[in-house]
Coordinates of C-alpha atoms (C1' of nucleotides) and ligand atoms in Angstrom, one line a residue:
Chain Q
X1 CA 195.3 16.5 50.1
X2 CA 194.8 17.4 46.5
X3 CA 191.5 16.7 44.6
X4 CA 192.8 13.5 43.2
X5 CA 192.9 11.7 46.6
X6 CA 196.6 11.5 46.7
X7 CA 198.8 14.0 48.6
X8 CA 201.0 15.6 46.1
X9 CA 201.2 18.6 43.9
X10 CA 201.0 18.2 40.2
X11 CA 202.5 21.1 38.2
X12 CA 201.1 22.1 34.9
X13 CA 204.2 20.7 33.3
X14 CA 203.6 17.3 34.9
X15 CA 200.0 17.4 33.8
X16 CA 201.1 17.9 30.2
X17 CA 203.6 15.0 30.4
X18 CA 200.9 12.7 31.8
X19 CA 198.6 13.6 29.0
X20 CA 201.3 13.1 26.4
X21 CA 202.3 9.7 27.8
X22 CA 198.6 8.7 27.9
X23 CA 198.1 9.7 24.3
X24 CA 201.4 8.0 23.1
X25 CA 200.9 4.7 24.9
X26 CA 198.5 2.6 22.9
X27 CA 197.8 0.1 25.6
X28 CA 200.4 -2.6 24.8
X29 CA 203.3 -0.3 23.9
X30 CA 205.4 1.9 26.0
X31 CA 205.5 5.6 25.1
X32 CA 209.0 6.3 23.7
X33 CA 211.1 9.1 24.9
X34 CA 211.3 10.4 21.4
X35 CA 207.5 10.4 20.9
X36 CA 206.9 12.2 24.1
X37 CA 209.6 14.8 23.3
X38 CA 208.1 15.4 19.9
X39 CA 204.6 15.8 21.2
X40 CA 205.7 18.1 23.9
X41 CA 208.1 20.1 21.9
X42 CA 211.0 19.6 24.3
X43 CA 214.3 17.9 24.2
X44 CA 215.0 14.2 24.7
X45 CA 217.1 15.0 27.7
X46 CA 214.2 16.9 29.3
X47 CA 211.9 14.0 28.8
X48 CA 214.4 11.5 30.4
X49 CA 214.8 13.6 33.5
X50 CA 211.0 14.1 33.8
X51 CA 210.3 10.4 33.4
X52 CA 212.7 9.7 36.2
X53 CA 211.0 12.2 38.4
X54 CA 207.5 10.9 37.6
X55 CA 208.7 7.3 38.4
X56 CA 210.3 8.4 41.6
X57 CA 207.1 10.0 43.1
X58 CA 205.1 8.2 45.7
X59 CA 202.9 6.8 44.3
X60 CA 204.8 6.5 41.1
X61 CA 202.9 8.1 38.2
X62 CA 204.8 6.3 35.5
X63 CA 206.4 2.9 35.1
X64 CA 209.8 3.8 33.5
X65 CA 212.0 1.3 31.7
X66 CA 215.4 2.8 31.0
X67 CA 216.1 3.0 27.3
X68 CA 212.7 1.6 26.4
X69 CA 210.1 4.2 27.4
X70 CA 207.4 4.6 30.0
X71 CA 203.7 3.9 30.6
X72 CA 201.3 5.3 33.1
X73 CA 200.6 3.6 36.4
X74 CA 197.0 3.4 37.6
X75 CA 197.5 6.6 39.6
X76 CA 199.1 8.3 36.6
X77 CA 196.3 7.1 34.4
X78 CA 193.6 8.6 36.6
X79 CA 195.3 12.0 36.7
X80 CA 195.7 11.9 32.9
X81 CA 192.0 11.1 32.5
X82 CA 191.1 13.9 34.8
X83 CA 193.0 16.4 32.6
X84 CA 191.6 14.9 29.4
X85 CA 188.1 15.3 30.8
X86 CA 188.8 19.0 31.5
X87 CA 190.3 19.5 28.1
X88 CA 187.5 18.0 26.2
X89 CA 184.7 19.6 28.3
X90 CA 186.5 22.9 27.8
X91 CA 186.6 22.4 24.0
X92 CA 183.0 21.7 23.8
X93 CA 182.2 24.6 26.1
X94 CA 184.2 27.0 24.0
X95 CA 182.6 25.7 20.8
X96 CA 179.0 25.5 21.9
X97 CA 178.7 28.3 24.4
X98 CA 181.3 30.8 23.2
X99 CA 181.1 30.1 19.5
X100 CA 184.7 29.2 18.9
X101 CA 185.3 27.3 15.6
X102 CA 186.4 23.7 15.9
X103 CA 189.9 24.6 14.8
X104 CA 190.3 27.1 17.6
X105 CA 189.3 25.2 20.7
X106 CA 192.2 22.8 21.2
X107 CA 194.9 25.4 21.8
X108 CA 192.7 27.4 24.2
X109 CA 191.7 24.3 26.1
X110 CA 195.3 23.3 26.4
X111 CA 196.0 26.4 28.5
X112 CA 192.8 26.5 30.5
X113 CA 192.8 22.8 31.5
X114 CA 195.5 23.5 34.1
X115 CA 193.9 26.3 35.9
X116 CA 190.2 25.8 36.2
X117 CA 188.8 24.6 39.5
X118 CA 186.7 21.5 40.0
X119 CA 183.7 23.8 40.5
X120 CA 184.3 25.2 37.1
X121 CA 184.5 21.8 35.5
X122 CA 181.3 20.8 37.3
X123 CA 179.5 23.8 36.1
X124 CA 180.4 23.5 32.5
X125 CA 179.5 19.8 32.6
X126 CA 176.1 20.8 33.8
X127 CA 175.7 23.6 31.3
X128 CA 176.5 21.0 28.5
X129 CA 174.3 18.4 30.0
X130 CA 177.1 15.9 30.8
X131 CA 178.2 15.3 27.2
X132 CA 180.0 12.2 25.9
X133 CA 181.9 13.7 22.9
X134 CA 184.0 16.8 22.2
X135 CA 183.8 18.9 19.1
X136 CA 186.2 16.6 17.2
X137 CA 184.3 13.5 18.2
X138 CA 186.7 12.4 21.0
X139 CA 185.2 10.7 24.0
X140 CA 184.9 12.7 27.2
X141 CA 185.7 10.7 30.3
X142 CA 182.7 10.7 32.7
X143 CA 182.9 12.2 36.2
X144 CA 184.2 8.8 37.5
X145 CA 186.7 8.8 34.6
X146 CA 185.2 6.1 32.4
X147 CA 185.7 6.6 28.7
X148 CA 182.7 6.3 26.4
X149 CA 183.5 3.5 24.0
X150 CA 183.4 3.8 20.2
X151 CA 184.2 1.4 17.4
X152 CA 186.1 3.2 14.7
X153 CA 188.9 2.8 12.2
X154 CA 191.0 5.3 10.3
X155 CA 189.6 6.4 7.0
X156 CA 193.0 5.2 5.7
X157 CA 191.9 1.7 6.5
X158 CA 188.5 1.8 4.8
X159 CA 188.6 -0.3 1.7
X160 CA 187.4 0.5 -1.8
X161 CA 183.6 0.2 -2.0
X162 CA 183.1 0.5 1.7
X163 CA 180.8 3.1 3.4
X164 CA 181.3 4.9 6.6
X165 CA 180.4 7.9 8.8
X166 CA 183.0 10.4 10.1
X167 CA 183.1 9.9 13.9
X168 CA 186.2 11.8 14.9
X169 CA 189.0 14.0 13.5
X170 CA 192.4 14.8 14.9
X171 CA 192.4 18.3 16.5
X172 CA 196.2 18.8 16.6
X173 CA 196.4 20.8 13.4
X174 CA 194.0 23.7 13.0
X175 CA 194.7 24.0 9.3
X176 CA 193.6 20.4 8.8
X177 CA 190.3 21.2 10.4
X178 CA 189.8 24.3 8.3
X179 CA 190.6 22.3 5.2
X180 CA 188.1 19.6 6.1
X181 CA 185.4 22.3 6.6
X182 CA 186.1 23.6 3.2
X183 CA 185.8 20.1 1.7
X184 CA 182.5 19.7 3.4
X185 CA 183.7 17.0 5.8
X186 CA 182.4 17.2 9.3
X187 CA 181.4 14.9 12.1
X188 CA 178.5 12.8 10.8
X189 CA 179.4 13.1 7.2
X190 CA 178.7 9.8 5.3
X191 CA 181.1 8.7 2.6
X192 CA 182.1 5.9 0.3
X193 CA 185.6 4.9 -0.7
X194 CA 185.7 4.8 -4.5
X195 CA 189.4 3.9 -4.9
X196 CA 192.8 3.8 -3.3
X197 CA 196.1 4.2 -5.1
X198 CA 198.9 2.4 -3.3
X199 CA 201.3 4.4 -5.4
X200 CA 200.6 7.7 -3.6
X201 CA 198.3 6.4 -0.9
X202 CA 195.5 8.6 -2.1
X203 CA 191.9 7.7 -1.4
X204 CA 189.2 8.9 -3.7
X205 CA 186.1 9.4 -1.6
X206 CA 182.6 10.2 -2.4
X207 CA 180.6 12.3 0.1
X208 CA 177.1 10.8 0.2
X209 CA 175.3 14.0 1.2
X210 CA 176.5 16.0 -1.8
X211 CA 177.7 13.3 -4.2
X212 CA 181.0 15.2 -4.5
X213 CA 184.2 13.3 -5.0
X214 CA 187.4 14.3 -3.2
X215 CA 190.9 13.0 -3.3
X216 CA 192.6 12.7 0.2
X217 CA 196.2 11.8 1.0
X218 CA 197.4 9.7 3.9
X219 CA 198.3 12.8 5.8
X220 CA 194.5 13.4 5.9
X221 CA 193.0 9.9 5.9
X222 CA 195.0 8.9 8.9
X223 CA 193.6 11.8 10.9
X224 CA 189.9 10.9 10.3
X225 CA 188.0 8.2 12.3
X226 CA 185.3 6.3 10.6
X227 CA 182.5 4.1 11.8
X228 CA 181.8 1.5 9.1
X229 CA 178.3 1.3 7.6
X230 CA 176.3 -1.7 6.3
Chain I
X1 CA 205.6 41.5 18.9
X2 CA 203.2 40.9 21.8
X3 CA 199.6 42.2 21.8
X4 CA 200.6 45.3 23.8
X5 CA 202.7 46.7 21.1
X6 CA 206.0 46.1 22.9
X7 CA 208.2 43.2 22.2
X8 CA 208.6 41.3 25.5
X9 CA 207.2 38.4 27.2
X10 CA 205.2 39.0 30.4
X11 CA 205.2 36.1 32.8
X12 CA 202.2 35.3 34.9
X13 CA 204.2 36.4 37.9
X14 CA 205.0 39.8 36.3
X15 CA 201.3 40.2 35.5
X16 CA 200.4 39.7 39.1
X17 CA 203.0 42.2 40.3
X18 CA 201.7 44.8 37.8
X19 CA 198.2 44.3 39.1
X20 CA 199.3 44.6 42.7
X21 CA 201.3 47.7 42.1
X22 CA 198.4 49.2 40.2
X23 CA 196.0 48.5 43.1
X24 CA 198.4 49.7 45.7
X25 CA 199.4 53.0 44.1
X26 CA 196.7 55.5 44.7
X27 CA 197.7 58.0 42.1
X28 CA 199.9 60.4 44.1
X29 CA 201.6 57.7 46.3
X30 CA 204.2 55.1 45.4
X31 CA 203.3 51.5 46.2
X32 CA 205.5 50.5 49.1
X33 CA 207.5 47.3 49.0
X34 CA 205.7 46.1 52.1
X35 CA 202.2 46.7 50.7
X36 CA 203.1 44.8 47.5
X37 CA 204.6 41.9 49.5
X38 CA 201.6 41.6 51.7
X39 CA 199.2 41.7 48.8
X40 CA 201.1 39.1 46.9
X41 CA 201.9 36.9 49.8
X42 CA 205.7 37.0 49.2
X43 CA 208.7 38.2 51.0
X44 CA 210.0 41.7 51.0
X45 CA 213.2 40.5 49.4
X46 CA 211.3 39.0 46.5
X47 CA 209.5 42.2 45.9
X48 CA 212.7 44.2 45.9
X49 CA 214.3 42.0 43.3
X50 CA 211.2 42.0 41.1
X51 CA 210.9 45.8 41.2
X52 CA 214.5 46.0 40.1
X53 CA 213.7 43.7 37.2
X54 CA 210.6 45.5 36.2
X55 CA 212.4 48.8 36.3
X56 CA 215.3 47.4 34.2
X57 CA 213.1 46.2 31.3
X58 CA 212.9 48.2 28.0
X59 CA 210.5 49.8 28.2
X60 CA 210.5 50.0 32.0
X61 CA 207.3 48.8 33.5
X62 CA 207.8 50.5 36.8
X63 CA 209.4 53.6 38.1
X64 CA 211.4 52.4 41.1
X65 CA 212.8 54.6 43.8
X66 CA 215.0 52.7 46.1
X67 CA 213.9 52.6 49.7
X68 CA 210.7 54.4 48.8
X69 CA 208.6 52.2 46.5
X70 CA 207.5 52.1 42.9
X71 CA 204.8 53.2 40.6
X72 CA 203.8 52.0 37.1
X73 CA 205.1 53.7 34.0
X74 CA 202.6 54.3 31.2
X75 CA 203.6 51.0 29.6
X76 CA 203.2 49.2 32.9
X77 CA 199.8 50.9 33.5
X78 CA 198.5 49.7 30.1
X79 CA 199.5 46.1 30.9
X80 CA 197.9 46.3 34.3
X81 CA 194.7 47.6 32.9
X82 CA 194.7 44.9 30.3
X83 CA 194.9 42.2 33.0
X84 CA 192.3 44.0 35.1
X85 CA 189.9 44.0 32.2
X86 CA 190.4 40.3 31.8
X87 CA 189.9 39.7 35.5
X88 CA 186.7 41.7 35.8
X89 CA 185.2 40.4 32.6
X90 CA 186.0 36.9 33.8
X91 CA 184.3 37.5 37.1
X92 CA 181.2 38.7 35.4
X93 CA 181.2 35.9 33.0
X94 CA 181.6 33.3 35.8
X95 CA 178.8 35.0 37.7
X96 CA 176.3 35.6 35.0
X97 CA 176.9 32.7 32.6
X98 CA 178.1 29.9 34.9
X99 CA 176.2 30.8 38.0
X100 CA 179.1 31.3 40.3
X101 CA 178.3 33.2 43.5
X102 CA 179.9 36.6 44.0
X103 CA 182.2 35.2 46.6
X104 CA 183.6 32.6 44.3
X105 CA 184.5 34.5 41.2
X106 CA 187.6 36.4 42.3
X107 CA 189.8 33.4 43.0
X108 CA 188.9 31.7 39.8
X109 CA 189.4 34.8 37.7
X110 CA 192.8 35.3 39.4
X111 CA 194.0 32.1 37.8
X112 CA 192.2 32.3 34.4
X113 CA 193.2 35.9 33.7
X114 CA 196.7 34.8 32.8
X115 CA 195.9 32.1 30.3
X116 CA 192.9 33.2 28.2
X117 CA 193.5 34.4 24.7
X118 CA 192.5 37.8 23.3
X119 CA 189.8 35.9 21.3
X120 CA 188.4 34.5 24.6
X121 CA 188.3 38.0 26.1
X122 CA 186.6 39.4 23.0
X123 CA 184.0 36.6 23.0
X124 CA 183.0 36.9 26.6
X125 CA 182.8 40.7 26.2
X126 CA 180.4 40.2 23.4
X127 CA 178.4 37.6 25.3
X128 CA 178.1 40.1 28.2
X129 CA 177.3 43.0 25.9
X130 CA 180.4 45.0 26.7
X131 CA 179.7 45.6 30.4
X132 CA 181.0 48.4 32.6
X133 CA 180.9 46.8 36.0
X134 CA 181.9 43.5 37.5
X135 CA 179.9 41.6 40.1
X136 CA 181.4 43.6 42.9
X137 CA 180.7 46.9 41.3
X138 CA 184.3 47.5 40.1
X139 CA 184.7 49.3 36.8
X140 CA 185.8 47.2 33.8
X141 CA 188.3 48.9 31.6
X142 CA 187.0 49.3 28.0
X143 CA 188.6 47.7 25.0
X144 CA 190.8 50.7 24.7
X145 CA 191.5 50.5 28.4
X146 CA 189.5 53.5 29.6
X147 CA 188.1 53.1 33.1
X148 CA 184.4 53.9 33.6
X149 CA 184.3 56.7 36.2
X150 CA 182.3 56.5 39.4
X151 CA 182.0 58.9 42.3
X152 CA 182.0 57.0 45.6
X153 CA 183.2 57.1 49.1
X154 CA 183.7 54.4 51.7
X155 CA 180.7 53.7 53.8
X156 CA 183.1 54.4 56.7
X157 CA 183.1 58.0 55.6
X158 CA 179.4 58.4 55.3
X159 CA 178.2 60.7 58.2
X160 CA 175.3 60.2 60.6
X161 CA 172.0 61.0 58.9
X162 CA 173.4 60.7 55.3
X163 CA 171.9 58.3 52.7
X164 CA 173.6 56.3 50.1
X165 CA 173.5 53.4 47.7
X166 CA 176.0 50.5 47.8
X167 CA 178.1 50.8 44.6
X168 CA 181.0 48.4 45.2
X169 CA 182.3 45.9 47.7
X170 CA 185.8 44.6 48.1
X171 CA 186.1 41.1 46.7
X172 CA 189.3 40.1 48.4
X173 CA 187.6 38.1 51.2
X174 CA 184.9 35.7 50.2
X175 CA 183.7 35.4 53.8
X176 CA 183.0 39.2 53.8
X177 CA 180.9 38.8 50.7
X178 CA 178.9 35.9 52.2
X179 CA 178.4 37.9 55.4
X180 CA 177.0 40.8 53.5
X181 CA 174.6 38.6 51.6
X182 CA 173.3 37.3 54.9
X183 CA 172.8 40.8 56.1
X184 CA 170.9 41.7 53.0
X185 CA 173.5 44.0 51.6
X186 CA 174.1 43.9 47.9
X187 CA 175.0 46.2 45.1
X188 CA 172.2 48.7 44.8
X189 CA 171.1 48.5 48.4
X190 CA 170.1 51.9 49.8
X191 CA 170.9 52.8 53.3
X192 CA 171.1 55.5 55.9
X193 CA 173.7 56.0 58.6
X194 CA 171.9 56.3 61.9
X195 CA 175.0 56.7 64.1
X196 CA 178.7 56.3 64.4
X197 CA 180.6 55.5 67.6
X198 CA 184.1 56.8 67.5
X199 CA 184.9 54.5 70.5
X200 CA 184.7 51.3 68.5
X201 CA 184.3 52.7 65.0
X202 CA 180.9 51.0 64.6
X203 CA 178.3 52.4 62.3
X204 CA 174.7 51.7 62.8
X205 CA 173.0 51.6 59.5
X206 CA 169.4 51.3 58.4
X207 CA 168.7 49.4 55.2
X208 CA 166.0 51.4 53.4
X209 CA 164.5 48.4 51.5
X210 CA 163.7 46.4 54.6
X211 CA 164.0 49.0 57.4
X212 CA 166.3 46.7 59.2
X213 CA 169.2 48.1 61.3
X214 CA 172.6 46.6 61.4
X215 CA 175.8 47.4 63.2
X216 CA 178.9 47.3 61.1
X217 CA 182.6 47.7 62.2
X218 CA 185.3 49.5 60.4
X219 CA 186.6 46.1 59.0
X220 CA 183.4 46.1 57.0
X221 CA 182.5 49.7 56.4
X222 CA 185.9 50.4 54.8
X223 CA 185.2 47.6 52.3
X224 CA 182.0 49.0 51.0
X225 CA 181.7 51.8 48.4
X226 CA 178.8 54.3 48.6
X227 CA 177.3 56.8 46.2
X228 CA 175.8 59.5 48.3
X229 CA 172.1 60.3 47.8
X230 CA 170.1 63.6 48.1
Chain W
dT1 C1' 221.2 65.3 67.6
dA2 C1' 221.2 60.5 69.3
dT3 C1' 218.9 56.3 69.4
dA4 C1' 215.4 52.9 68.7
dT5 C1' 212.4 50.9 65.5
dA6 C1' 210.6 50.0 61.1
dA7 C1' 211.3 49.4 56.2
dT8 C1' 214.1 48.0 52.7
dT9 C1' 217.9 45.9 50.3
dT10 C1' 221.7 42.7 49.5
dA11 C1' 223.9 38.2 49.4
dG12 C1' 223.6 33.6 48.9
dA13 C1' 220.9 29.4 48.1
dA14 C1' 217.2 26.5 46.4
dG15 C1' 213.7 24.2 43.3
dG16 C1' 211.6 23.4 38.9
dA17 C1' 212.1 22.9 34.2
dA18 C1' 214.4 23.6 30.3
dC19 C1' 218.8 23.4 27.3
dT20 C1' 223.5 21.7 24.9
dA21 C1' 227.1 18.5 24.4
dA22 C1' 229.2 14.3 25.5
dA23 C1' 228.6 9.5 26.7
dT24 C1' 226.2 5.3 26.5
dT25 C1' 223.1 1.6 25.0
dA26 C1' 220.0 -0.6 21.6
dT27 C1' 218.9 -2.0 17.0
dA28 C1' 219.6 -2.9 12.2
dT29 C1' 222.6 -4.5 8.6
dA30 C1' 226.3 -6.4 6.5
Chain U
dT1 C1' 229.6 -11.2 15.0
dA2 C1' 231.2 -6.5 13.8
dT3 C1' 229.9 -2.0 12.7
dA4 C1' 227.0 1.8 11.7
dT5 C1' 223.2 4.4 13.0
dA6 C1' 219.5 5.6 16.0
dA7 C1' 217.7 6.3 20.5
dT8 C1' 218.5 7.4 25.1
dT9 C1' 220.8 9.0 29.2
dT10 C1' 224.1 11.8 31.9
dA11 C1' 226.6 15.9 33.1
dG12 C1' 226.7 20.5 33.6
dT13 C1' 224.3 25.0 32.8
dT14 C1' 220.8 28.5 32.7
dC15 C1' 216.6 31.1 33.7
dC16 C1' 213.0 32.4 36.7
dT17 C1' 211.2 33.0 41.1
dT18 C1' 211.3 32.4 45.7
dC19 C1' 213.4 32.1 50.3
dT20 C1' 216.3 33.2 54.8
dA21 C1' 219.6 35.8 57.2
dA22 C1' 222.4 39.7 57.4
dA23 C1' 223.3 44.5 56.3
dT24 C1' 221.7 48.9 55.4
dT25 C1' 218.7 53.1 55.2
dA26 C1' 214.7 55.8 56.7
dT27 C1' 211.7 57.6 60.2
dA28 C1' 210.0 58.6 64.7
dT29 C1' 211.0 59.9 69.4
dA30 C1' 213.4 61.4 73.2
Ligands
MN301 MN1 192.0 18.8 22.0
MN302 MN1 198.2 21.5 28.4
MN303 MN1 188.4 40.4 41.7
MN304 MN1 196.5 36.5 39.1

DNA sequence: TATATAATTTAGAAGGAACTAAATTATATA
DNA sequence: TATATAATTTAGTTCCTTCTAAATTATATA
């Protein structure tokens, strides 16, 4: 009997697949084989064979539609949330307690998340006072795996003249995070969109704290989450 | 180019073998296949094939003598020390920072030691102020992999009438550690051997702090390291 | 030295997770 | 609807690590 209440062993690899499928399946859609393969850095063939394995387990961890993709079953979702909780708690712990920069924590957490015990998770959760958000502003599932809700849009979708606060930033690319730090953009930064050019998809944005203006391409504005103001 | 200056990947499994060989080879002796197999909880056949692999690498990590056992080469020794440093720093970190009990840390560290980055090691070393001893009194190799020296004997070898201080305790068996805690034996505890019975190998020991007398079998006295007093 | 016992090695197989190359199915476009 | 292209699956291997069972070598004892 494993900690998740089912009786099966979950390998590190399976944990990573579940997380990838969770992150690729925006509720209505199925996660495509290609998207999973890209995210995991493995071959399409590897993904196919893993999806078949995950679907064949009892209970099934994914619902797999041949040639169309897969989505998590309720059991798979719980396991994914459990790993995401570990990942995000670890990130915050590394950041707040061990003084890692926000561009360093993701990679480290990606390895640690598979080996820490439940006791370890519990202890860092206590040390951090049961937090809701990780260093990139992503919600941390609670002990009973409920996700804190937030209401955000991509900076990309903020219209000219609108104001907002930075609520989350993608953590997949450390160099993006370092770049934002240099620009003076962090969680909580307030800003106003001055203009958008549909030609090159550049936003010109004014940072309200400093008054500075910066020009940001879609490669950046799609990686930033905004809560609208006003 | 890996951090150890050689160009090869070391799997978690190999790391565990190196550690086991290190711990089983008291300098003059070779580590026997049997001892390694027992320590690792694998089959003799598995050990043999791994020893052959480790000896075949360039540079060789072990010096393997068919039918007699193996010992680490200088390269293997450095790798082993590096892992042992991680292990012991982790144990101390778990104990001092995350409030793990001394009987809980070994198992957790045994998993974490293989996945933390050099940056993580460095940061916990700083947080702990570059410590010399782990929670069980074992020496922590320094950054340049030098072992702090200590001069201890097994409590088993302390003679009737002699005094000593507890300097280390084996951490392999959590129940032993909990038992010692209950008896009031910890690192730093001073004691005097009152008597030894060669019939059952029991020591009768007086704890100097409390004056209490306890009877300890060889299964315990061999797992405790003593620095002689006087 | 012969023999029994213990320790070790070899041979063959298996499971998990990945890969490449070939085959198939779906989708987009003419 | 036919065809081209993209996405996915299948088949067959490989690598790593472990295992069991059989064979071999070392050591202890008579
Ligand atoms: Mn992350
Ligand atoms: Mn991961
Ligand atoms: Mn230990
Ligand atoms: Mn280990």
